[in-house]
mmCIF file of N, CA and C in Angstrom:
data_model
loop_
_atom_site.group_PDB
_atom_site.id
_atom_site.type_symbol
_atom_site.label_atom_id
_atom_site.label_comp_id
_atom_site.label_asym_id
_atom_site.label_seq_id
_atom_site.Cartn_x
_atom_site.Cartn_y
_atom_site.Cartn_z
ATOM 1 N N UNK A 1 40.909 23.133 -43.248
ATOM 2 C CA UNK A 1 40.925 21.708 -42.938
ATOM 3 C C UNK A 1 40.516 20.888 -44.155
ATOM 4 N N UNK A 2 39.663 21.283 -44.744
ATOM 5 C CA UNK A 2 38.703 20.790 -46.072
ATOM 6 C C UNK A 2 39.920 20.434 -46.838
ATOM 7 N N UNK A 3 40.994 21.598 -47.344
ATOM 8 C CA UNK A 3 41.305 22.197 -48.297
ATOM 9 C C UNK A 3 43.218 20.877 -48.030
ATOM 10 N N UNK A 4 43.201 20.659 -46.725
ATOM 11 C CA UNK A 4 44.507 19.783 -46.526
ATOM 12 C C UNK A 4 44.190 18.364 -46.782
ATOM 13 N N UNK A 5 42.797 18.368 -46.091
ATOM 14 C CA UNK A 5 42.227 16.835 -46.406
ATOM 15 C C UNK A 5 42.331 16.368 -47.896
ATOM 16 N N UNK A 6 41.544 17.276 -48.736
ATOM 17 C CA UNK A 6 41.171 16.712 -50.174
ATOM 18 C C UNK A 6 43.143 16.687 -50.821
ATOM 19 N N UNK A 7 43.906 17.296 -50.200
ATOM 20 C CA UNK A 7 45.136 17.598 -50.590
ATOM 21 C C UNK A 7 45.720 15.874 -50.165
ATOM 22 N N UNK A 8 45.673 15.463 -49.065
ATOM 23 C CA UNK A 8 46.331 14.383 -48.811
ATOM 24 C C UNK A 8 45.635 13.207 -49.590
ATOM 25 N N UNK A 9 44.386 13.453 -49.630
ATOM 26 C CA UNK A 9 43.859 12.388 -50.462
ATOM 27 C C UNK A 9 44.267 12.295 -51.911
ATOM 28 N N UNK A 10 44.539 13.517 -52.085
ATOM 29 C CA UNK A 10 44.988 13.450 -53.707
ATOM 30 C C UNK A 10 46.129 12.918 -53.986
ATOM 31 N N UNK A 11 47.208 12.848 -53.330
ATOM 32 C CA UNK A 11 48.922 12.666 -52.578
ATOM 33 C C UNK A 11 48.278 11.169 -52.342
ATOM 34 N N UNK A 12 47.870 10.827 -51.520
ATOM 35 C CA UNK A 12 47.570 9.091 -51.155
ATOM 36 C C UNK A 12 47.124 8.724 -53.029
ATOM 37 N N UNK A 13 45.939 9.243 -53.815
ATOM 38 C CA UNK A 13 46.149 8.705 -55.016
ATOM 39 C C UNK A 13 47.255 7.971 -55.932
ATOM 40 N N UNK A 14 47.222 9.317 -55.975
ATOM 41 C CA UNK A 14 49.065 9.043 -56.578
ATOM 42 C C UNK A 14 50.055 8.442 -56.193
ATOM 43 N N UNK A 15 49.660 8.312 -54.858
ATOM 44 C CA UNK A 15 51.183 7.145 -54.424
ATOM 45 C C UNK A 15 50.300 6.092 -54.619
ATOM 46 N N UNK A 16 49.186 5.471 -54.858
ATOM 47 C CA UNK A 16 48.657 4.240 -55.023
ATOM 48 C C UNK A 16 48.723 4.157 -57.055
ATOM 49 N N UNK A 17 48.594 5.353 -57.708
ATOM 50 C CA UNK A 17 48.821 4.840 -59.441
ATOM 51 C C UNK A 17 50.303 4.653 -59.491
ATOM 52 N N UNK A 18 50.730 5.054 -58.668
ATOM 53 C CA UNK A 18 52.453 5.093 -58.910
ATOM 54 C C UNK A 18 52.934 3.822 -59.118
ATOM 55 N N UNK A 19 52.481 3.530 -57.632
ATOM 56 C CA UNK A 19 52.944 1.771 -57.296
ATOM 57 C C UNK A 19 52.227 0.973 -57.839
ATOM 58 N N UNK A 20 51.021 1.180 -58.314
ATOM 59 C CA UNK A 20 50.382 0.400 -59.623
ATOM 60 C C UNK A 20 50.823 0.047 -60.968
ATOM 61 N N UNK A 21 51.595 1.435 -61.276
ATOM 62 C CA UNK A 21 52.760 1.620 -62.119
ATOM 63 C C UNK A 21 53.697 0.880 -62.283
ATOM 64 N N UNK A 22 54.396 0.951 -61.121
ATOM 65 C CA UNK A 22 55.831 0.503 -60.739
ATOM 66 C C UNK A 22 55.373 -1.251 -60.662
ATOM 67 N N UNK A 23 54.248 -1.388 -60.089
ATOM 68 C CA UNK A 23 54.255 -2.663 -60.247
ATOM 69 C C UNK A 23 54.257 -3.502 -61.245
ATOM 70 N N UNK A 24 53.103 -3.049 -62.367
ATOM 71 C CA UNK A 24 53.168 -3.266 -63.802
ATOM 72 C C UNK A 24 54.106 -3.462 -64.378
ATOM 73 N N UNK A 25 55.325 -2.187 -64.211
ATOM 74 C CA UNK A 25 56.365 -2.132 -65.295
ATOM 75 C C UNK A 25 57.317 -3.393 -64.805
ATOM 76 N N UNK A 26 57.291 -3.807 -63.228
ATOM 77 C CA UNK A 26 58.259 -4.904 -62.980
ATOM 78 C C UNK A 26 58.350 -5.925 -63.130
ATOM 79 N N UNK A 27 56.677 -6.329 -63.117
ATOM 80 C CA UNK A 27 56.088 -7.713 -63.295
ATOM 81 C C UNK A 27 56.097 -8.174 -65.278
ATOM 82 N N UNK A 28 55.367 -7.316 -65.993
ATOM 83 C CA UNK A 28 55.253 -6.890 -67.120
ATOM 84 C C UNK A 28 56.179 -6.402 -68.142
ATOM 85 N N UNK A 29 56.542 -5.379 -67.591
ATOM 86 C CA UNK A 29 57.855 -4.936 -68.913
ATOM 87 C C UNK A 29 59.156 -5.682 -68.146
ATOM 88 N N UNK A 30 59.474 -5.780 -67.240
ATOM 89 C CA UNK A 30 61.099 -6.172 -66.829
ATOM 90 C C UNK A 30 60.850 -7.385 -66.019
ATOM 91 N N UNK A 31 59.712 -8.770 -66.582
ATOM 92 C CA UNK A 31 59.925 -9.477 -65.706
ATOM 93 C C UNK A 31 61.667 -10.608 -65.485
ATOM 94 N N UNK A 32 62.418 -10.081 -66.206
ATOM 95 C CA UNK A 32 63.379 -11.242 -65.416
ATOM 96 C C UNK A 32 63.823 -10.173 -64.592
ATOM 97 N N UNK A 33 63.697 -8.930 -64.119
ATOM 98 C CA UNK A 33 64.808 -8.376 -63.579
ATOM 99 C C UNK A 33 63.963 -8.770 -62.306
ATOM 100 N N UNK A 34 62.725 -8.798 -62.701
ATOM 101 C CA UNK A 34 61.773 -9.461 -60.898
ATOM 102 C C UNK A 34 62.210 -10.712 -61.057
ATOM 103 N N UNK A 35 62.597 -11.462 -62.105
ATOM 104 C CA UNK A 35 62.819 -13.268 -61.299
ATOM 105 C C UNK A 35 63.982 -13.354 -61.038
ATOM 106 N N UNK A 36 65.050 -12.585 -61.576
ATOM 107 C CA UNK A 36 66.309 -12.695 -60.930
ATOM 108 C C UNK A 36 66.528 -12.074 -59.392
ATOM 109 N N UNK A 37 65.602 -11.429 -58.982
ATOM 110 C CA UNK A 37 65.384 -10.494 -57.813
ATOM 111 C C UNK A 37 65.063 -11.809 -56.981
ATOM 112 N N UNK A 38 64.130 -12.152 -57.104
ATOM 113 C CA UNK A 38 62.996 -13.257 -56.654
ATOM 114 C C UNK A 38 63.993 -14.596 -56.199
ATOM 115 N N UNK A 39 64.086 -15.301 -57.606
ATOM 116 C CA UNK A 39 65.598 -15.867 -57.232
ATOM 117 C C UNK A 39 66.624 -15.708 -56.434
ATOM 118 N N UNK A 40 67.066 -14.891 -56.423
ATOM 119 C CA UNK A 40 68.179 -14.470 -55.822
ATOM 120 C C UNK A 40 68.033 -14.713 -54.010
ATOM 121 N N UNK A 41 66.513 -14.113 -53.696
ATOM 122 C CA UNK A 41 66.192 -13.705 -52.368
ATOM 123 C C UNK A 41 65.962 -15.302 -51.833
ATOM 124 N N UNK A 42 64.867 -15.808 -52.898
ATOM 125 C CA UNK A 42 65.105 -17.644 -52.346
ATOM 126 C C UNK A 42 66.243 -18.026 -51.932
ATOM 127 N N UNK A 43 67.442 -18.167 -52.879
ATOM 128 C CA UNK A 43 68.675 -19.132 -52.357
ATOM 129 C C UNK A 43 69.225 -18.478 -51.250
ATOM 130 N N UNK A 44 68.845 -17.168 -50.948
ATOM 131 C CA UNK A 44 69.597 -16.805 -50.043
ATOM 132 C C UNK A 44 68.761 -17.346 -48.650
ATOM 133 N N UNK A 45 68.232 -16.775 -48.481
ATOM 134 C CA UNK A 45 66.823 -17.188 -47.691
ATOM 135 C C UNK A 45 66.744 -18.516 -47.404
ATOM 136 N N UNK A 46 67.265 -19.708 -48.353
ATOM 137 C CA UNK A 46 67.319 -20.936 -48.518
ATOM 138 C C UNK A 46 68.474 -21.543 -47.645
ATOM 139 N N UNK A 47 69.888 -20.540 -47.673
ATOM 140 C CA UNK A 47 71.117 -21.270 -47.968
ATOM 141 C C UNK A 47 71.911 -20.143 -46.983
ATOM 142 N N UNK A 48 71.685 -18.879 -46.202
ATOM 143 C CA UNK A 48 72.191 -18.305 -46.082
ATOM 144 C C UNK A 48 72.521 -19.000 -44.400
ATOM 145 N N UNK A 49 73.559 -18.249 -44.027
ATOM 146 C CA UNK A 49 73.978 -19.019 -42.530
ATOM 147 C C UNK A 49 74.165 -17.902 -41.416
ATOM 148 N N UNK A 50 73.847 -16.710 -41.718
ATOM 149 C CA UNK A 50 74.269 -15.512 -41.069
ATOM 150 C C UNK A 50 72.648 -14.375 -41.680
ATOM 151 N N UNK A 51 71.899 -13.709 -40.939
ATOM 152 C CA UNK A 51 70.703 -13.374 -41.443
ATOM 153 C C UNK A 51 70.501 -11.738 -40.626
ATOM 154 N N UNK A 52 70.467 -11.220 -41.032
ATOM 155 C CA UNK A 52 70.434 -9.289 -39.981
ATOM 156 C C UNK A 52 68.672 -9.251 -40.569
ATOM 157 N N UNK A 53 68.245 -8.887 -39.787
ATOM 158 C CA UNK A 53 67.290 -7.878 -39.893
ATOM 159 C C UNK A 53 66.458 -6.897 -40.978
ATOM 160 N N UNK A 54 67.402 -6.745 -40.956
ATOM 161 C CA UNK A 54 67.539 -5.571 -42.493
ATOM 162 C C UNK A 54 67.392 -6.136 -43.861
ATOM 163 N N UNK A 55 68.658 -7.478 -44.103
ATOM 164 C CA UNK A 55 69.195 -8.163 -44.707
ATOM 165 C C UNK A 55 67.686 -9.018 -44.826
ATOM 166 N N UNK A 56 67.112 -9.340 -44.294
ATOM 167 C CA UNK A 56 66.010 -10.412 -44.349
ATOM 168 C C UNK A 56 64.974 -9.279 -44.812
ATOM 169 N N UNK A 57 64.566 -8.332 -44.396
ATOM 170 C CA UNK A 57 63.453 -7.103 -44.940
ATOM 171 C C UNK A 57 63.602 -7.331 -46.360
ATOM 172 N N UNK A 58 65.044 -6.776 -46.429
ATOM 173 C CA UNK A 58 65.254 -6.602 -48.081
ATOM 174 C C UNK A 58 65.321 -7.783 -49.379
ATOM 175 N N UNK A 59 65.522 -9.094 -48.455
ATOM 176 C CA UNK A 59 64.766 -10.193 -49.328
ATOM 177 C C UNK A 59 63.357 -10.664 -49.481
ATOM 178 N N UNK A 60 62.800 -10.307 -48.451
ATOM 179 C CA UNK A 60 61.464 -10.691 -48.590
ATOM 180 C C UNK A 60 60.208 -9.281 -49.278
ATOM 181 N N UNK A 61 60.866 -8.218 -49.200
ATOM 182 C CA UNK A 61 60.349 -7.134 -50.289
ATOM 183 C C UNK A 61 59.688 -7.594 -51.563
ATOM 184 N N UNK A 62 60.916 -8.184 -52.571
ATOM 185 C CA UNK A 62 60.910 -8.594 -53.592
ATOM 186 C C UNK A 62 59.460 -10.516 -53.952
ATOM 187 N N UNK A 63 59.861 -10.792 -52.467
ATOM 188 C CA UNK A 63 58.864 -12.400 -52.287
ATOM 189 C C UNK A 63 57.708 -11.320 -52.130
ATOM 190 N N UNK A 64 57.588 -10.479 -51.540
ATOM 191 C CA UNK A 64 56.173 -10.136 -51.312
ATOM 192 C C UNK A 64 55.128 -9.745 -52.742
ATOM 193 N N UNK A 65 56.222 -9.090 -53.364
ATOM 194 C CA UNK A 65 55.937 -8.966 -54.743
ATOM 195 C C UNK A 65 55.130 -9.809 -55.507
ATOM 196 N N UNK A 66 56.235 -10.999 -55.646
ATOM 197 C CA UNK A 66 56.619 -12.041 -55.987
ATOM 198 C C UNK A 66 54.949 -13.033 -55.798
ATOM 199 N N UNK A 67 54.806 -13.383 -54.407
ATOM 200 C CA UNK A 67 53.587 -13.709 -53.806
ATOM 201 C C UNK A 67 52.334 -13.045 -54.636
ATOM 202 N N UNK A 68 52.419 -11.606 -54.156
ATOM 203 C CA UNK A 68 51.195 -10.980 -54.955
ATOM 204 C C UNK A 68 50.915 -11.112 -56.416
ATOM 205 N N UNK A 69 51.907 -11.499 -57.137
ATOM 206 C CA UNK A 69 51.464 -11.628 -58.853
ATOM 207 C C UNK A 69 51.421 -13.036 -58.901
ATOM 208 N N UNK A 70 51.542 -14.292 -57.729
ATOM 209 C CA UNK A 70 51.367 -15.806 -57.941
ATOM 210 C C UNK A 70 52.116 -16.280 -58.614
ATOM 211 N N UNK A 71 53.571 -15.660 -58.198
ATOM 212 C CA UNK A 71 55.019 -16.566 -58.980
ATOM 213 C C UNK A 71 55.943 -17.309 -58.170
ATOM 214 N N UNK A 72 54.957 -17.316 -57.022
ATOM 215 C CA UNK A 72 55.713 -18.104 -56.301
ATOM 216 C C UNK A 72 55.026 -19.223 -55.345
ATOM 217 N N UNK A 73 55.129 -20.451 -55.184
ATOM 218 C CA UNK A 73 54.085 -21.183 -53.844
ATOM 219 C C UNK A 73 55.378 -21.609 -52.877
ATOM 220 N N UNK A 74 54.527 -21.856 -51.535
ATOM 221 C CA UNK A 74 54.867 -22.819 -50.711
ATOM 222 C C UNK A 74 54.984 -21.524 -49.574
ATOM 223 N N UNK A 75 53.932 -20.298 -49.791
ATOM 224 C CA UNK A 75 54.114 -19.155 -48.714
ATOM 225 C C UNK A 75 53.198 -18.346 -48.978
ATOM 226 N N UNK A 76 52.112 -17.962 -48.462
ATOM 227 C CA UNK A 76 50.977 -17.121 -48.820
ATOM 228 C C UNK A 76 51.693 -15.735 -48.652
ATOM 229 N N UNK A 77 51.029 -14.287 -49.222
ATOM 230 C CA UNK A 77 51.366 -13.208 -48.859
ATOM 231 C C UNK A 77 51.169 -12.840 -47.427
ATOM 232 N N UNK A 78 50.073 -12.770 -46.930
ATOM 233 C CA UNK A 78 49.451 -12.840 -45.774
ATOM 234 C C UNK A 78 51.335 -13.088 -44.497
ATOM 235 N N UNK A 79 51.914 -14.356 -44.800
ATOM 236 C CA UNK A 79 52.741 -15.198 -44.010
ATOM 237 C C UNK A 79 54.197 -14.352 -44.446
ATOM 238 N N UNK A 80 54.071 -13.455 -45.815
ATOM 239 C CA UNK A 80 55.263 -12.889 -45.907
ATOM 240 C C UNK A 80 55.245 -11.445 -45.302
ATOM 241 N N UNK A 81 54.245 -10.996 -45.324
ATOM 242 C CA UNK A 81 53.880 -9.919 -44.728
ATOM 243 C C UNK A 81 53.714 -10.103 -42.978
ATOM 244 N N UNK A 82 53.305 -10.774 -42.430
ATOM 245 C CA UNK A 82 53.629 -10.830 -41.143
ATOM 246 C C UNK A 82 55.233 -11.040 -40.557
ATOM 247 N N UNK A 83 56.001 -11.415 -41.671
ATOM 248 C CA UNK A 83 57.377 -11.566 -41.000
ATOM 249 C C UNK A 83 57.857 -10.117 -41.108
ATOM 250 N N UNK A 84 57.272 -9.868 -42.333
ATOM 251 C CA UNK A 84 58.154 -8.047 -42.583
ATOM 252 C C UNK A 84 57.724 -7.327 -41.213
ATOM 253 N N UNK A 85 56.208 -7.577 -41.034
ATOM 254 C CA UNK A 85 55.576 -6.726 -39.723
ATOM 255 C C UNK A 85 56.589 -7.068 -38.303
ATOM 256 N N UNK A 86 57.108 -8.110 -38.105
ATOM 257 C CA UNK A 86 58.047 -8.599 -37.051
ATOM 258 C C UNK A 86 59.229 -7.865 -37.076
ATOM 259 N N UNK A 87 59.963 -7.200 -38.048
ATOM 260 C CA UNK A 87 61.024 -6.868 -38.438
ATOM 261 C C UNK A 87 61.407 -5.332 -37.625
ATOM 262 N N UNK A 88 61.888 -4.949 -36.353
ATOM 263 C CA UNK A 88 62.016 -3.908 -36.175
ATOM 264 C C UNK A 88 63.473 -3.071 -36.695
ATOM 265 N N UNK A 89 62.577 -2.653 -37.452
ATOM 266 C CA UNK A 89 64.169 -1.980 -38.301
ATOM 267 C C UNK A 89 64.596 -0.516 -37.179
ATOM 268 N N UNK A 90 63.639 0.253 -36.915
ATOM 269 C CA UNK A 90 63.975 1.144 -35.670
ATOM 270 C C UNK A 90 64.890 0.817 -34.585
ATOM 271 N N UNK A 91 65.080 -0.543 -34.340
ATOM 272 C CA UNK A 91 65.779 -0.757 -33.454
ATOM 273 C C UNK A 91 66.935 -0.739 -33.075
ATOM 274 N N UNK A 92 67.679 -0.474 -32.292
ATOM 275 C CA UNK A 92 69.575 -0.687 -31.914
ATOM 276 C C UNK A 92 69.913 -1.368 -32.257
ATOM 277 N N UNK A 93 70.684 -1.344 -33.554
ATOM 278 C CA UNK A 93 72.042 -2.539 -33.544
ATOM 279 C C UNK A 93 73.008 -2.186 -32.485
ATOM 280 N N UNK A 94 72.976 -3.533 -32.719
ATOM 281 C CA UNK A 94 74.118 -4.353 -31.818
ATOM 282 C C UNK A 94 75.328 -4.283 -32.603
ATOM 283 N N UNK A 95 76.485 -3.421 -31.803
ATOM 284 C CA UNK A 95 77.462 -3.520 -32.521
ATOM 285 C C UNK A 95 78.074 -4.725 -33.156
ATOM 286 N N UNK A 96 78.675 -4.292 -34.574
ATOM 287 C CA UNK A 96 78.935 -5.438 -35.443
ATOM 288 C C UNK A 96 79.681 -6.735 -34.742
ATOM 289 N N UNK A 97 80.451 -6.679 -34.050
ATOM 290 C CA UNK A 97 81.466 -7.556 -33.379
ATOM 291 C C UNK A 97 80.918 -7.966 -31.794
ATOM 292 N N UNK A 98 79.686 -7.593 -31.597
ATOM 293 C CA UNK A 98 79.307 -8.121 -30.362
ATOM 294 C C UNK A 98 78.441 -9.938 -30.972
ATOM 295 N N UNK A 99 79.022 -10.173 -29.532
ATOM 296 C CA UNK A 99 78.922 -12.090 -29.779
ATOM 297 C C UNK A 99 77.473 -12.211 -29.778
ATOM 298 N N UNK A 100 76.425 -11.045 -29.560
ATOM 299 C CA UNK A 100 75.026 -11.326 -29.424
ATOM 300 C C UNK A 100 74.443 -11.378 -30.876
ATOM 301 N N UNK A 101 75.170 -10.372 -31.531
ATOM 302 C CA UNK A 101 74.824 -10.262 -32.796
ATOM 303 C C UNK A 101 74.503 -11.515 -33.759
ATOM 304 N N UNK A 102 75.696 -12.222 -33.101
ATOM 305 C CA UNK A 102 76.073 -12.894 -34.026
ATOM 306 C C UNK A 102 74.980 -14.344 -33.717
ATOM 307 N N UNK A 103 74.729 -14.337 -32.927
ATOM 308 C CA UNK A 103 73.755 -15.686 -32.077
ATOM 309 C C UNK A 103 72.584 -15.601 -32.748
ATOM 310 N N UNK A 104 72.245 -14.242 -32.835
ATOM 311 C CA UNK A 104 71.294 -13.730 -33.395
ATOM 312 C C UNK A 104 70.473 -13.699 -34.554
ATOM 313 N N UNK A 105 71.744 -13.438 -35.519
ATOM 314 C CA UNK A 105 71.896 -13.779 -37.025
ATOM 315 C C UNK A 105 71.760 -14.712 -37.243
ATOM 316 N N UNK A 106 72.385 -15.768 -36.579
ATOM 317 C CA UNK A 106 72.604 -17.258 -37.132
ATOM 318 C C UNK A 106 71.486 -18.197 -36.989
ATOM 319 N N UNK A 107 70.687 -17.324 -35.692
ATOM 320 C CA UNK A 107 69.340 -18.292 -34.966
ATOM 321 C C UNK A 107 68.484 -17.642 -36.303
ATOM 322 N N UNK A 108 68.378 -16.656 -36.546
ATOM 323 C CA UNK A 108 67.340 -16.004 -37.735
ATOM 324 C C UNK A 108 67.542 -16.852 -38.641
ATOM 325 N N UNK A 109 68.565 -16.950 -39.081
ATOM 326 C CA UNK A 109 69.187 -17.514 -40.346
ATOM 327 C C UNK A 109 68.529 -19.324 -40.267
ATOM 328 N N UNK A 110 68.395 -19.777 -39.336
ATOM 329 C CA UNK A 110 68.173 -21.120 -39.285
ATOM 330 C C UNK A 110 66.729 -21.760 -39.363
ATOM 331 N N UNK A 111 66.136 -20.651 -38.900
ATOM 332 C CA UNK A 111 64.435 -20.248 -39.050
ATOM 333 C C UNK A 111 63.973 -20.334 -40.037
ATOM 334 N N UNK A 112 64.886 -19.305 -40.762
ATOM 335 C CA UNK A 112 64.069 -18.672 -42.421
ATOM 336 C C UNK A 112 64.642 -19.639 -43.526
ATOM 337 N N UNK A 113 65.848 -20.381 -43.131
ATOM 338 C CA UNK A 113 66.569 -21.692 -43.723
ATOM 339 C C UNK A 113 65.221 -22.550 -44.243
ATOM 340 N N UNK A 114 64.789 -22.486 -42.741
ATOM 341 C CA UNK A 114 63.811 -24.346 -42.434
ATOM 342 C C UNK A 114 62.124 -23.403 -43.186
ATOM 343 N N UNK A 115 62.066 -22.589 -43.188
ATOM 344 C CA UNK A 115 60.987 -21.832 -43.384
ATOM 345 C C UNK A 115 60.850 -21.652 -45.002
ATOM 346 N N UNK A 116 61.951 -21.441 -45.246
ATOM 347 C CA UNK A 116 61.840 -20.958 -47.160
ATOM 348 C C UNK A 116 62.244 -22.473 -48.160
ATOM 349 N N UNK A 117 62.726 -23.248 -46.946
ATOM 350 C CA UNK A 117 62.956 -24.312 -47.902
ATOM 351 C C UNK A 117 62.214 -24.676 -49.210
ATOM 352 N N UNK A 118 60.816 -24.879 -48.749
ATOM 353 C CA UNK A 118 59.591 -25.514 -49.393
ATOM 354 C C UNK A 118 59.385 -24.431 -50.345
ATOM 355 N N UNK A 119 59.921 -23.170 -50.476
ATOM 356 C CA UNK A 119 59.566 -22.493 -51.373
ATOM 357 C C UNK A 119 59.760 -22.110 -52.865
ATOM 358 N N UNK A 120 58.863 -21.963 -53.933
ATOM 359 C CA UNK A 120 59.786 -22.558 -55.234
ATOM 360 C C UNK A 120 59.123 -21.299 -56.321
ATOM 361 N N UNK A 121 59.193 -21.463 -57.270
ATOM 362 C CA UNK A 121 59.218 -20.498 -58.472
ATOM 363 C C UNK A 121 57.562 -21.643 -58.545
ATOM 364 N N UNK A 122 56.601 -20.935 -59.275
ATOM 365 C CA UNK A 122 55.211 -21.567 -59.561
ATOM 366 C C UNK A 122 55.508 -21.303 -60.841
ATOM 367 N N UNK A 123 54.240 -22.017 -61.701
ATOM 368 C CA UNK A 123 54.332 -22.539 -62.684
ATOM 369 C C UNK A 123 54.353 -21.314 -63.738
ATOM 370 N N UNK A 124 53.611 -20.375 -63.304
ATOM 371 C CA UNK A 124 53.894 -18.809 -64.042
ATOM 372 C C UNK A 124 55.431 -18.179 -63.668
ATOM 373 N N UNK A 125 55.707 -18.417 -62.603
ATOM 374 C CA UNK A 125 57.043 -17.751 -62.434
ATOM 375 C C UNK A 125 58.058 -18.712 -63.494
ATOM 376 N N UNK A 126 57.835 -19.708 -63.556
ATOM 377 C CA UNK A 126 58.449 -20.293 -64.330
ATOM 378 C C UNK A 126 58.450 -19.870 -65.968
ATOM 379 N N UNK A 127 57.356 -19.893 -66.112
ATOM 380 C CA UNK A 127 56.950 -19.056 -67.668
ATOM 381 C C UNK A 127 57.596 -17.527 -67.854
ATOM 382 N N UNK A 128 57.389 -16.591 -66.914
ATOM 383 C CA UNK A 128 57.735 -15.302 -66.844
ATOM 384 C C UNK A 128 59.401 -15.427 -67.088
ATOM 385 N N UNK A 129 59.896 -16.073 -65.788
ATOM 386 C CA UNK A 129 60.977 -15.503 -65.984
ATOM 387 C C UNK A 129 62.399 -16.605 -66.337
ATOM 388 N N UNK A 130 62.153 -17.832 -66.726
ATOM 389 C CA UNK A 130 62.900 -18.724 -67.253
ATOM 390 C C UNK A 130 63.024 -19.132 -68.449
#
């Protein structure tokens, strides 16, 4: 038991220098490839008219980031992280062509419209990656 414990703890390490790592090198060595990321997820988020589930996870990944190194205002981490927590990705899609889907998408989409509006590049994101 001893011998699995100190094993997972060592495994939990390393996945915490990793992503310490990974974070560094994105913010630090490759920051436009994070502000073009970052960017990208705003206008969509901003402007998009059709919104899945998934599709919204995978933009707000990059904001969460984004949030945590203070390159972005008008959305605490805390507020980006509770939407990801809302997000049941386990769940049944709805086949592509069902009319629920689509009600669905569009009501998401109108939410995160009125929701990300206010949201902008901060004065470091501006420095980093413009």
């Amino acid at each position: 038991y001893r011998s699995d414990k100190a094993r997972a703890e060592r495994v939990l390490e390393d996945l915490v220098t990793q992503e310490k790592n990974a974070r560094y090198h994105i913010t630090e060595v490759e920051p436009r490839t994070l502000g073009d990321t970052v960017c990208r997820s705003l206008a969509m988020l901003k402007n998009c008219r059709l919104l899945s589930s998934g599709e919204l996870f995978d933009m707000l990944s990059p904001l969460r980031l984004a949030a945590f190194a203070g390159v972005i205002e008008g959305i605490e981490l805390s507020e980006i992280e509770e939407l990801m927590n809302k997000i049941d990705l386990n769940a049944m899609e709805i086949a592509p062509d069902a009319p629920q889907r689509y009600t669905d998408d569009s009501a998401r989409a109108d939410e995160i419209n009125e929701r990300f509006r206010s949201v902008i590049l901060s004065e470091l994101g501006e420095e980093k990656f413009l």
